[in-house]
Amino acid sequence: MDTHLLRTFVAVARHGSFTAAATELGYTQSAVSQHVAALETDLRTPLLRRRPVALTDAGARLLEHAEPLLLRLAAARADVTRLVAAPAEHLVVGASALALGGGLAGALAAVRSRRPLVSPTVRVLERAEIAARVADGTLDLGLVDGVAAPTDPLPLPDVGPLSAVAVTQAPLAVLLPPGHPLEGRRGLRLADLADARWIDAPEAAMPLDRLRAASGSDGFRPSLRYEGTDVRGLIALALAGHGLALLPEPALDGVAAGVPVPRLVHRVELLHGGLTDGPAALLAAALTG
Amino acid sequence: MDTHLLRTFVAVARHGSFTAAATELGYTQSAVSQHVAALETDLRTPLLRRRPVALTDAGARLLEHAEPLLLRLAAARADVTRLVAAPAEHLVVGASALALGGGLAGALAAVRSRRPLVSPTVRVLERAEIAARVADGTLDLGLVDGVAAPTDPLPLPDVGPLSAVAVTQAPLAVLLPPGHPLEGRRGLRLADLADARWIDAPEAAMPLDRLRAASGSDGFRPSLRYEGTDVRGLIALALAGHGLALLPEPALDGVAAGVPVPRLVHRVELLHGGLTDGPAALLAAALTG
DNA sequence: ATGCCTTACGCCGCCCGTAACCATG
DNA sequence: CATGGTTACGGGCGGCGTAAGGCAT
């Protein structure tokens, strides 16, 4: 079970094609075939069905292990490298869409006024990707948002030793279309809304599976899916009655009115893998005060 | 960063010697030297100081990543194998010393009366080792004990996806020498004993660092260390006044009297990595039934 | 008939062992 | 001077590519 074989296996599983995996990895199709065969011989079980290419049960199980393993391998390299290398003069920050605005704009000013000059990169990513990219060093810093109980930390995927520190915490609000029966209520318990129609907007609002986890209910069925990070588009859809959406209150400030949700907050955390001196540390200090 | 190189590096770090690592792995000293050199070139930093062999900072950091990585690699293999292979007709159970007695003896009877005949192996191990060995398939089942709040799960090292299920829960008691000022008290808060003299008996009693974690105090300094799993020996030392010890109440039944500790329990959990039919499932059912 | 994965086969390069070398206690 | 890690070098073998083979759509 060499890591090269695992890497190839993961690529094949992702692409559903030996050929595509080969081109991605810079191998020939033949080599990929041999890699998979080697793994299958080693584990004494077929991992993929061919034509069409699909995972067997064993393959699916292996994939569950292989992806985090490869991520951790990259994280290990990045961690050691960070420890040794001089702090980079560049700065790449990854953030989920709703984690922006938590003072990032202001904090970046502190970095940009620094000498020698750095021009930071801000990259908007899916929440799930951020921790992984901070761990493997693709990002210097990450800003993730999520819903949690007031002082609880966010639940983060386990991708190795990362430090997380709170940046902001804001109330959450449910966005209701005008004329909705619950309009004007002072507060709404999330569980009461489990059976309502929701917009599934995992990037632009709170993901529905997180609402299920936070409320302990298994409702929150999506009536429409919104793929994108633009909050204004989502607000338009919600106001047009396509479904409810849960947003941090500041995000709909001045645009629409929402009904606050008690006992839960929108939380933004800063993720990093050990700060040394350099632009990253500067930005982190500016963000966390 | 091939896994072979990491394995060699870990062996060298553990042994503090290239030669010893080589013999363990069945390599020549030269190969080991080349492995380490390859890693160091790859990461562009020295990992070990030679003569005497000791970890550099970067090496120590790498080791923190490498050991869990290799463990998870073994766990992945074991997991896939478990899924595919017919359930073994053998059964190896690992248990920490104080996790024995939680009905294991009785439950084993159910297994031994089964046809075809299996003769199970019970192996007493350190707590930390058990989860790792269940994950990598060395053990079919693990029984770990620890101290926790009444219904909380035990804190387990993260070695991949394992299932844990409670087996028993028992009160905890502090073992006091006769004539101790607190003798005869109805109940003792752990924090009040942080400054007492304790026996550090990580295998035969609750480890002191766990007491610190559970009580939030940083006391519990050891006055004597007891290496071994024999509880009677520990009890003798405690009664002779060498220090206090925290034990599950059943463990000192009939031998000595202890003062109960409220708000904490001794908990035993069964660890497994997905049960199929076979002796392991039988034993698990008998234990948790 | 045509993709697409598999198998056969040869070559290149990597990796390990032998052996000489060197540093340190 | 001895113990133990490093370096030099050669040989074996594993892994990759080329190309031919098979199989399902």
PDB file of N, CA and C in Angstrom, chain A residues 112-201:
ATOM      1  N   ARG A 112      -1.205  45.348   4.397  1.00  0.00           N
ATOM      2  CA  ARG A 112      -0.781  46.002   3.158  1.00  0.00           C
ATOM      3  C   ARG A 112       0.079  47.215   3.435  1.00  0.00           C
ATOM      4  N   SER A 113      -0.038  47.744   4.638  1.00  0.00           N
ATOM      5  CA  SER A 113       0.775  48.926   4.943  1.00  0.00           C
ATOM      6  C   SER A 113       2.164  48.511   5.415  1.00  0.00           C
ATOM      7  N   ARG A 114       2.420  47.248   5.441  1.00  0.00           N
ATOM      8  CA  ARG A 114       3.666  46.742   5.996  1.00  0.00           C
ATOM      9  C   ARG A 114       4.789  46.818   4.950  1.00  0.00           C
ATOM     10  N   ARG A 115       6.011  46.941   5.462  1.00  0.00           N
ATOM     11  CA  ARG A 115       7.193  46.874   4.592  1.00  0.00           C
ATOM     12  C   ARG A 115       8.022  45.672   4.989  1.00  0.00           C
ATOM     13  N   PRO A 116       8.556  44.889   4.099  1.00  0.00           N
ATOM     14  CA  PRO A 116       8.374  44.982   2.648  1.00  0.00           C
ATOM     15  C   PRO A 116       6.952  44.670   2.235  1.00  0.00           C
ATOM     16  N   LEU A 117       6.604  45.201   1.084  1.00  0.00           N
ATOM     17  CA  LEU A 117       5.229  45.109   0.626  1.00  0.00           C
ATOM     18  C   LEU A 117       4.802  43.680   0.337  1.00  0.00           C
ATOM     19  N   VAL A 118       3.621  43.320   0.807  1.00  0.00           N
ATOM     20  CA  VAL A 118       3.019  42.050   0.395  1.00  0.00           C
ATOM     21  C   VAL A 118       1.663  42.351  -0.210  1.00  0.00           C
ATOM     22  N   SER A 119       1.331  41.623  -1.260  1.00  0.00           N
ATOM     23  CA  SER A 119      -0.018  41.771  -1.801  1.00  0.00           C
ATOM     24  C   SER A 119      -0.736  40.459  -1.557  1.00  0.00           C
ATOM     25  N   PRO A 120      -1.597  40.441  -0.551  1.00  0.00           N
ATOM     26  CA  PRO A 120      -2.242  39.203  -0.134  1.00  0.00           C
ATOM     27  C   PRO A 120      -3.250  38.705  -1.173  1.00  0.00           C
ATOM     28  N   THR A 121      -3.485  37.410  -1.140  1.00  0.00           N
ATOM     29  CA  THR A 121      -4.512  36.796  -1.971  1.00  0.00           C
ATOM     30  C   THR A 121      -5.653  36.332  -1.082  1.00  0.00           C
ATOM     31  N   VAL A 122      -6.857  36.675  -1.440  1.00  0.00           N
ATOM     32  CA  VAL A 122      -8.030  36.162  -0.720  1.00  0.00           C
ATOM     33  C   VAL A 122      -8.766  35.213  -1.645  1.00  0.00           C
ATOM     34  N   ARG A 123      -9.016  34.018  -1.157  1.00  0.00           N
ATOM     35  CA  ARG A 123      -9.615  32.983  -1.991  1.00  0.00           C
ATOM     36  C   ARG A 123     -10.881  32.474  -1.311  1.00  0.00           C
ATOM     37  N   VAL A 124     -11.993  32.578  -1.999  1.00  0.00           N
ATOM     38  CA  VAL A 124     -13.252  32.091  -1.428  1.00  0.00           C
ATOM     39  C   VAL A 124     -13.423  30.616  -1.769  1.00  0.00           C
ATOM     40  N   LEU A 125     -13.595  29.804  -0.731  1.00  0.00           N
ATOM     41  CA  LEU A 125     -13.659  28.350  -0.907  1.00  0.00           C
ATOM     42  C   LEU A 125     -14.851  27.783  -0.153  1.00  0.00           C
ATOM     43  N   GLU A 126     -15.158  26.546  -0.463  1.00  0.00           N
ATOM     44  CA  GLU A 126     -16.163  25.839   0.336  1.00  0.00           C
ATOM     45  C   GLU A 126     -15.614  25.609   1.730  1.00  0.00           C
ATOM     46  N   ARG A 127     -16.518  25.557   2.699  1.00  0.00           N
ATOM     47  CA  ARG A 127     -16.090  25.390   4.086  1.00  0.00           C
ATOM     48  C   ARG A 127     -15.214  24.153   4.263  1.00  0.00           C
ATOM     49  N   ALA A 128     -15.643  23.058   3.644  1.00  0.00           N
ATOM     50  CA  ALA A 128     -14.952  21.792   3.877  1.00  0.00           C
ATOM     51  C   ALA A 128     -13.512  21.829   3.389  1.00  0.00           C
ATOM     52  N   GLU A 129     -13.270  22.656   2.399  1.00  0.00           N
ATOM     53  CA  GLU A 129     -11.949  22.673   1.782  1.00  0.00           C
ATOM     54  C   GLU A 129     -10.934  23.437   2.615  1.00  0.00           C
ATOM     55  N   ILE A 130     -11.400  24.368   3.393  1.00  0.00           N
ATOM     56  CA  ILE A 130     -10.493  25.328   4.002  1.00  0.00           C
ATOM     57  C   ILE A 130      -9.523  24.683   4.988  1.00  0.00           C
ATOM     58  N   ALA A 131     -10.069  23.884   5.898  1.00  0.00           N
ATOM     59  CA  ALA A 131      -9.184  23.251   6.876  1.00  0.00           C
ATOM     60  C   ALA A 131      -8.132  22.396   6.178  1.00  0.00           C
ATOM     61  N   ALA A 132      -8.562  21.678   5.151  1.00  0.00           N
ATOM     62  CA  ALA A 132      -7.628  20.819   4.429  1.00  0.00           C
ATOM     63  C   ALA A 132      -6.515  21.653   3.796  1.00  0.00           C
ATOM     64  N   ARG A 133      -6.881  22.778   3.214  1.00  0.00           N
ATOM     65  CA  ARG A 133      -5.888  23.587   2.514  1.00  0.00           C
ATOM     66  C   ARG A 133      -4.969  24.331   3.480  1.00  0.00           C
ATOM     67  N   VAL A 134      -5.463  24.647   4.664  1.00  0.00           N
ATOM     68  CA  VAL A 134      -4.578  25.236   5.672  1.00  0.00           C
ATOM     69  C   VAL A 134      -3.591  24.172   6.152  1.00  0.00           C
ATOM     70  N   ALA A 135      -4.098  22.974   6.336  1.00  0.00           N
ATOM     71  CA  ALA A 135      -3.231  21.898   6.823  1.00  0.00           C
ATOM     72  C   ALA A 135      -2.122  21.603   5.831  1.00  0.00           C
ATOM     73  N   ASP A 136      -2.440  21.545   4.553  1.00  0.00           N
ATOM     74  CA  ASP A 136      -1.405  21.160   3.591  1.00  0.00           C
ATOM     75  C   ASP A 136      -0.608  22.349   3.088  1.00  0.00           C
ATOM     76  N   GLY A 137      -0.855  23.521   3.642  1.00  0.00           N
ATOM     77  CA  GLY A 137      -0.001  24.663   3.362  1.00  0.00           C
ATOM     78  C   GLY A 137      -0.404  25.464   2.140  1.00  0.00           C
ATOM     79  N   THR A 138      -1.457  25.038   1.436  1.00  0.00           N
ATOM     80  CA  THR A 138      -1.920  25.820   0.287  1.00  0.00           C
ATOM     81  C   THR A 138      -2.397  27.195   0.741  1.00  0.00           C
ATOM     82  N   LEU A 139      -2.979  27.224   1.922  1.00  0.00           N
ATOM     83  CA  LEU A 139      -3.398  28.499   2.512  1.00  0.00           C
ATOM     84  C   LEU A 139      -2.535  28.791   3.735  1.00  0.00           C
ATOM     85  N   ASP A 140      -2.221  30.050   3.937  1.00  0.00           N
ATOM     86  CA  ASP A 140      -1.523  30.436   5.162  1.00  0.00           C
ATOM     87  C   ASP A 140      -2.510  30.573   6.311  1.00  0.00           C
ATOM     88  N   LEU A 141      -3.676  31.099   5.991  1.00  0.00           N
ATOM     89  CA  LEU A 141      -4.707  31.279   7.000  1.00  0.00           C
ATOM     90  C   LEU A 141      -6.051  30.892   6.407  1.00  0.00           C
ATOM     91  N   GLY A 142      -6.953  30.470   7.265  1.00  0.00           N
ATOM     92  CA  GLY A 142      -8.297  30.161   6.820  1.00  0.00           C
ATOM     93  C   GLY A 142      -9.322  30.838   7.708  1.00  0.00           C
ATOM     94  N   LEU A 143     -10.412  31.262   7.118  1.00  0.00           N
ATOM     95  CA  LEU A 143     -11.526  31.809   7.890  1.00  0.00           C
ATOM     96  C   LEU A 143     -12.750  30.963   7.575  1.00  0.00           C
ATOM     97  N   VAL A 144     -13.229  30.239   8.560  1.00  0.00           N
ATOM     98  CA  VAL A 144     -14.429  29.424   8.361  1.00  0.00           C
ATOM     99  C   VAL A 144     -15.557  29.964   9.210  1.00  0.00           C
ATOM    100  N   ASP A 145     -16.758  29.839   8.682  1.00  0.00           N
ATOM    101  CA  ASP A 145     -17.916  30.226   9.473  1.00  0.00           C
ATOM    102  C   ASP A 145     -18.803  29.010   9.665  1.00  0.00           C
ATOM    103  N   GLY A 146     -19.713  29.128  10.606  1.00  0.00           N
ATOM    104  CA  GLY A 146     -20.630  28.039  10.869  1.00  0.00           C
ATOM    105  C   GLY A 146     -21.570  28.431  11.978  1.00  0.00           C
ATOM    106  N   VAL A 147     -22.486  27.514  12.283  1.00  0.00           N
ATOM    107  CA  VAL A 147     -23.435  27.783  13.353  1.00  0.00           C
ATOM    108  C   VAL A 147     -23.064  26.919  14.546  1.00  0.00           C
ATOM    109  N   ALA A 148     -23.140  27.520  15.720  1.00  0.00           N
ATOM    110  CA  ALA A 148     -22.757  26.810  16.935  1.00  0.00           C
ATOM    111  C   ALA A 148     -23.491  27.417  18.121  1.00  0.00           C
ATOM    112  N   ALA A 149     -23.435  26.710  19.243  1.00  0.00           N
ATOM    113  CA  ALA A 149     -23.936  27.309  20.472  1.00  0.00           C
ATOM    114  C   ALA A 149     -22.985  28.440  20.852  1.00  0.00           C
ATOM    115  N   PRO A 150     -23.485  29.463  21.577  1.00  0.00           N
ATOM    116  CA  PRO A 150     -22.768  30.730  21.765  1.00  0.00           C
ATOM    117  C   PRO A 150     -21.263  30.659  22.001  1.00  0.00           C
ATOM    118  N   THR A 151     -20.772  29.834  22.893  1.00  0.00           N
ATOM    119  CA  THR A 151     -19.317  29.873  23.084  1.00  0.00           C
ATOM    120  C   THR A 151     -18.620  28.613  22.600  1.00  0.00           C
ATOM    121  N   ASP A 152     -19.391  27.697  22.007  1.00  0.00           N
ATOM    122  CA  ASP A 152     -18.779  26.459  21.511  1.00  0.00           C
ATOM    123  C   ASP A 152     -17.888  26.718  20.312  1.00  0.00           C
ATOM    124  N   PRO A 153     -16.848  25.933  20.171  1.00  0.00           N
ATOM    125  CA  PRO A 153     -16.052  26.009  18.940  1.00  0.00           C
ATOM    126  C   PRO A 153     -16.813  25.367  17.782  1.00  0.00           C
ATOM    127  N   LEU A 154     -16.434  25.725  16.587  1.00  0.00           N
ATOM    128  CA  LEU A 154     -17.050  25.113  15.413  1.00  0.00           C
ATOM    129  C   LEU A 154     -16.586  23.668  15.283  1.00  0.00           C
ATOM    130  N   PRO A 155     -17.454  22.799  14.801  1.00  0.00           N
ATOM    131  CA  PRO A 155     -17.002  21.443  14.504  1.00  0.00           C
ATOM    132  C   PRO A 155     -16.195  21.449  13.210  1.00  0.00           C
ATOM    133  N   LEU A 156     -14.941  21.061  13.318  1.00  0.00           N
ATOM    134  CA  LEU A 156     -14.086  21.098  12.134  1.00  0.00           C
ATOM    135  C   LEU A 156     -13.661  19.687  11.758  1.00  0.00           C
ATOM    136  N   PRO A 157     -13.486  19.440  10.471  1.00  0.00           N
ATOM    137  CA  PRO A 157     -13.011  18.125  10.062  1.00  0.00           C
ATOM    138  C   PRO A 157     -11.619  17.888  10.622  1.00  0.00           C
ATOM    139  N   ASP A 158     -11.336  16.652  10.958  1.00  0.00           N
ATOM    140  CA  ASP A 158     -10.052  16.344  11.577  1.00  0.00           C
ATOM    141  C   ASP A 158      -9.000  16.116  10.503  1.00  0.00           C
ATOM    142  N   VAL A 159      -8.191  17.118  10.273  1.00  0.00           N
ATOM    143  CA  VAL A 159      -7.162  16.993   9.239  1.00  0.00           C
ATOM    144  C   VAL A 159      -5.779  17.181   9.829  1.00  0.00           C
ATOM    145  N   GLY A 160      -5.664  16.919  11.123  1.00  0.00           N
ATOM    146  CA  GLY A 160      -4.380  17.086  11.761  1.00  0.00           C
ATOM    147  C   GLY A 160      -4.409  18.270  12.688  1.00  0.00           C
ATOM    148  N   PRO A 161      -3.270  18.552  13.284  1.00  0.00           N
ATOM    149  CA  PRO A 161      -3.222  19.579  14.317  1.00  0.00           C
ATOM    150  C   PRO A 161      -3.280  20.990  13.736  1.00  0.00           C
ATOM    151  N   LEU A 162      -4.423  21.625  13.889  1.00  0.00           N
ATOM    152  CA  LEU A 162      -4.585  23.014  13.475  1.00  0.00           C
ATOM    153  C   LEU A 162      -5.020  23.837  14.678  1.00  0.00           C
ATOM    154  N   SER A 163      -4.681  25.100  14.668  1.00  0.00           N
ATOM    155  CA  SER A 163      -5.163  25.984  15.718  1.00  0.00           C
ATOM    156  C   SER A 163      -6.355  26.772  15.203  1.00  0.00           C
ATOM    157  N   ALA A 164      -7.373  26.872  16.020  1.00  0.00           N
ATOM    158  CA  ALA A 164      -8.550  27.644  15.651  1.00  0.00           C
ATOM    159  C   ALA A 164      -8.793  28.686  16.726  1.00  0.00           C
ATOM    160  N   VAL A 165      -9.069  29.901  16.330  1.00  0.00           N
ATOM    161  CA  VAL A 165      -9.359  30.948  17.304  1.00  0.00           C
ATOM    162  C   VAL A 165     -10.526  31.784  16.797  1.00  0.00           C
ATOM    163  N   ALA A 166     -11.422  32.104  17.725  1.00  0.00           N
ATOM    164  CA  ALA A 166     -12.643  32.810  17.353  1.00  0.00           C
ATOM    165  C   ALA A 166     -12.324  34.208  16.837  1.00  0.00           C
ATOM    166  N   VAL A 167     -13.027  34.637  15.831  1.00  0.00           N
ATOM    167  CA  VAL A 167     -12.855  35.982  15.288  1.00  0.00           C
ATOM    168  C   VAL A 167     -14.088  36.828  15.580  1.00  0.00           C
ATOM    169  N   THR A 168     -15.222  36.347  15.142  1.00  0.00           N
ATOM    170  CA  THR A 168     -16.456  37.080  15.435  1.00  0.00           C
ATOM    171  C   THR A 168     -17.564  36.106  15.791  1.00  0.00           C
ATOM    172  N   GLN A 169     -18.591  36.678  16.405  1.00  0.00           N
ATOM    173  CA  GLN A 169     -19.785  35.917  16.696  1.00  0.00           C
ATOM    174  C   GLN A 169     -20.959  36.860  16.476  1.00  0.00           C
ATOM    175  N   ALA A 170     -21.941  36.422  15.741  1.00  0.00           N
ATOM    176  CA  ALA A 170     -23.071  37.291  15.425  1.00  0.00           C
ATOM    177  C   ALA A 170     -24.356  36.495  15.556  1.00  0.00           C
ATOM    178  N   PRO A 171     -25.482  37.175  15.802  1.00  0.00           N
ATOM    179  CA  PRO A 171     -26.755  36.459  15.875  1.00  0.00           C
ATOM    180  C   PRO A 171     -27.139  35.898  14.512  1.00  0.00           C
ATOM    181  N   LEU A 172     -27.975  34.890  14.548  1.00  0.00           N
ATOM    182  CA  LEU A 172     -28.501  34.307  13.325  1.00  0.00           C
ATOM    183  C   LEU A 172     -29.944  34.750  13.145  1.00  0.00           C
ATOM    184  N   ALA A 173     -30.373  34.812  11.901  1.00  0.00           N
ATOM    185  CA  ALA A 173     -31.749  35.207  11.639  1.00  0.00           C
ATOM    186  C   ALA A 173     -32.310  34.379  10.499  1.00  0.00           C
ATOM    187  N   VAL A 174     -33.586  34.069  10.611  1.00  0.00           N
ATOM    188  CA  VAL A 174     -34.272  33.374   9.527  1.00  0.00           C
ATOM    189  C   VAL A 174     -34.869  34.401   8.595  1.00  0.00           C
ATOM    190  N   LEU A 175     -34.617  34.217   7.324  1.00  0.00           N
ATOM    191  CA  LEU A 175     -35.121  35.143   6.315  1.00  0.00           C
ATOM    192  C   LEU A 175     -36.477  34.631   5.846  1.00  0.00           C
ATOM    193  N   LEU A 176     -37.518  35.426   6.102  1.00  0.00           N
ATOM    194  CA  LEU A 176     -38.881  35.026   5.751  1.00  0.00           C
ATOM    195  C   LEU A 176     -39.403  35.888   4.616  1.00  0.00           C
ATOM    196  N   PRO A 177     -40.180  35.314   3.716  1.00  0.00           N
ATOM    197  CA  PRO A 177     -40.812  36.141   2.666  1.00  0.00           C
ATOM    198  C   PRO A 177     -41.893  37.013   3.290  1.00  0.00           C
ATOM    199  N   PRO A 178     -42.168  38.175   2.699  1.00  0.00           N
ATOM    200  CA  PRO A 178     -43.200  39.045   3.250  1.00  0.00           C
ATOM    201  C   PRO A 178     -44.537  38.311   3.268  1.00  0.00           C
ATOM    202  N   GLY A 179     -45.263  38.490   4.341  1.00  0.00           N
ATOM    203  CA  GLY A 179     -46.562  37.842   4.458  1.00  0.00           C
ATOM    204  C   GLY A 179     -46.498  36.462   5.052  1.00  0.00           C
ATOM    205  N   HIS A 180     -45.294  36.000   5.353  1.00  0.00           N
ATOM    206  CA  HIS A 180     -45.162  34.679   5.971  1.00  0.00           C
ATOM    207  C   HIS A 180     -45.830  34.706   7.343  1.00  0.00           C
ATOM    208  N   PRO A 181     -46.554  33.633   7.701  1.00  0.00           N
ATOM    209  CA  PRO A 181     -47.287  33.626   8.985  1.00  0.00           C
ATOM    210  C   PRO A 181     -46.418  33.956  10.186  1.00  0.00           C
ATOM    211  N   LEU A 182     -45.159  33.659  10.122  1.00  0.00           N
ATOM    212  CA  LEU A 182     -44.319  33.887  11.298  1.00  0.00           C
ATOM    213  C   LEU A 182     -43.645  35.254  11.285  1.00  0.00           C
ATOM    214  N   GLU A 183     -43.964  36.034  10.243  1.00  0.00           N
ATOM    215  CA  GLU A 183     -43.336  37.342  10.097  1.00  0.00           C
ATOM    216  C   GLU A 183     -43.595  38.189  11.354  1.00  0.00           C
ATOM    217  N   GLY A 184     -42.591  38.877  11.769  1.00  0.00           N
ATOM    218  CA  GLY A 184     -42.759  39.782  12.883  1.00  0.00           C
ATOM    219  C   GLY A 184     -42.629  39.149  14.251  1.00  0.00           C
ATOM    220  N   ARG A 185     -42.442  37.855  14.274  1.00  0.00           N
ATOM    221  CA  ARG A 185     -42.234  37.213  15.567  1.00  0.00           C
ATOM    222  C   ARG A 185     -40.942  37.722  16.194  1.00  0.00           C
ATOM    223  N   ARG A 186     -40.902  37.647  17.523  1.00  0.00           N
ATOM    224  CA  ARG A 186     -39.719  38.161  18.214  1.00  0.00           C
ATOM    225  C   ARG A 186     -38.550  37.197  18.132  1.00  0.00           C
ATOM    226  N   GLY A 187     -38.842  35.919  18.146  1.00  0.00           N
ATOM    227  CA  GLY A 187     -37.776  34.922  18.085  1.00  0.00           C
ATOM    228  C   GLY A 187     -38.362  33.596  17.677  1.00  0.00           C
ATOM    229  N   LEU A 188     -37.539  32.808  17.054  1.00  0.00           N
ATOM    230  CA  LEU A 188     -38.014  31.532  16.528  1.00  0.00           C
ATOM    231  C   LEU A 188     -37.062  30.415  16.929  1.00  0.00           C
ATOM    232  N   ARG A 189     -37.635  29.390  17.505  1.00  0.00           N
ATOM    233  CA  ARG A 189     -36.793  28.222  17.764  1.00  0.00           C
ATOM    234  C   ARG A 189     -36.627  27.462  16.453  1.00  0.00           C
ATOM    235  N   LEU A 190     -35.417  27.053  16.208  1.00  0.00           N
ATOM    236  CA  LEU A 190     -35.109  26.417  14.926  1.00  0.00           C
ATOM    237  C   LEU A 190     -35.949  25.162  14.721  1.00  0.00           C
ATOM    238  N   ALA A 191     -36.129  24.390  15.795  1.00  0.00           N
ATOM    239  CA  ALA A 191     -36.851  23.126  15.672  1.00  0.00           C
ATOM    240  C   ALA A 191     -38.273  23.338  15.148  1.00  0.00           C
ATOM    241  N   ASP A 192     -38.857  24.511  15.438  1.00  0.00           N
ATOM    242  CA  ASP A 192     -40.220  24.773  14.973  1.00  0.00           C
ATOM    243  C   ASP A 192     -40.278  24.936  13.461  1.00  0.00           C
ATOM    244  N   LEU A 193     -39.125  25.148  12.853  1.00  0.00           N
ATOM    245  CA  LEU A 193     -39.087  25.406  11.424  1.00  0.00           C
ATOM    246  C   LEU A 193     -38.578  24.214  10.630  1.00  0.00           C
ATOM    247  N   ALA A 194     -38.447  23.086  11.316  1.00  0.00           N
ATOM    248  CA  ALA A 194     -37.884  21.912  10.647  1.00  0.00           C
ATOM    249  C   ALA A 194     -38.750  21.464   9.478  1.00  0.00           C
ATOM    250  N   ASP A 195     -40.060  21.692   9.573  1.00  0.00           N
ATOM    251  CA  ASP A 195     -40.952  21.203   8.523  1.00  0.00           C
ATOM    252  C   ASP A 195     -41.245  22.246   7.454  1.00  0.00           C
ATOM    253  N   ALA A 196     -40.658  23.423   7.587  1.00  0.00           N
ATOM    254  CA  ALA A 196     -40.889  24.460   6.583  1.00  0.00           C
ATOM    255  C   ALA A 196     -40.147  24.111   5.297  1.00  0.00           C
ATOM    256  N   ARG A 197     -40.372  24.907   4.281  1.00  0.00           N
ATOM    257  CA  ARG A 197     -39.631  24.718   3.022  1.00  0.00           C
ATOM    258  C   ARG A 197     -38.365  25.560   3.092  1.00  0.00           C
ATOM    259  N   TRP A 198     -37.249  24.950   2.848  1.00  0.00           N
ATOM    260  CA  TRP A 198     -35.973  25.637   2.978  1.00  0.00           C
ATOM    261  C   TRP A 198     -35.256  25.712   1.643  1.00  0.00           C
ATOM    262  N   ILE A 199     -34.459  26.743   1.501  1.00  0.00           N
ATOM    263  CA  ILE A 199     -33.555  26.805   0.357  1.00  0.00           C
ATOM    264  C   ILE A 199     -32.235  26.186   0.772  1.00  0.00           C
ATOM    265  N   ASP A 200     -31.768  25.238  -0.021  1.00  0.00           N
ATOM    266  CA  ASP A 200     -30.489  24.602   0.269  1.00  0.00           C
ATOM    267  C   ASP A 200     -29.382  25.414  -0.397  1.00  0.00           C
ATOM    268  N   ALA A 201     -28.772  26.285   0.382  1.00  0.00           N
ATOM    269  CA  ALA A 201     -27.721  27.161  -0.151  1.00  0.00           C
ATOM    270  C   ALA A 201     -26.468  26.982   0.699  1.00  0.00           C
TER     271      ALA A 201
END
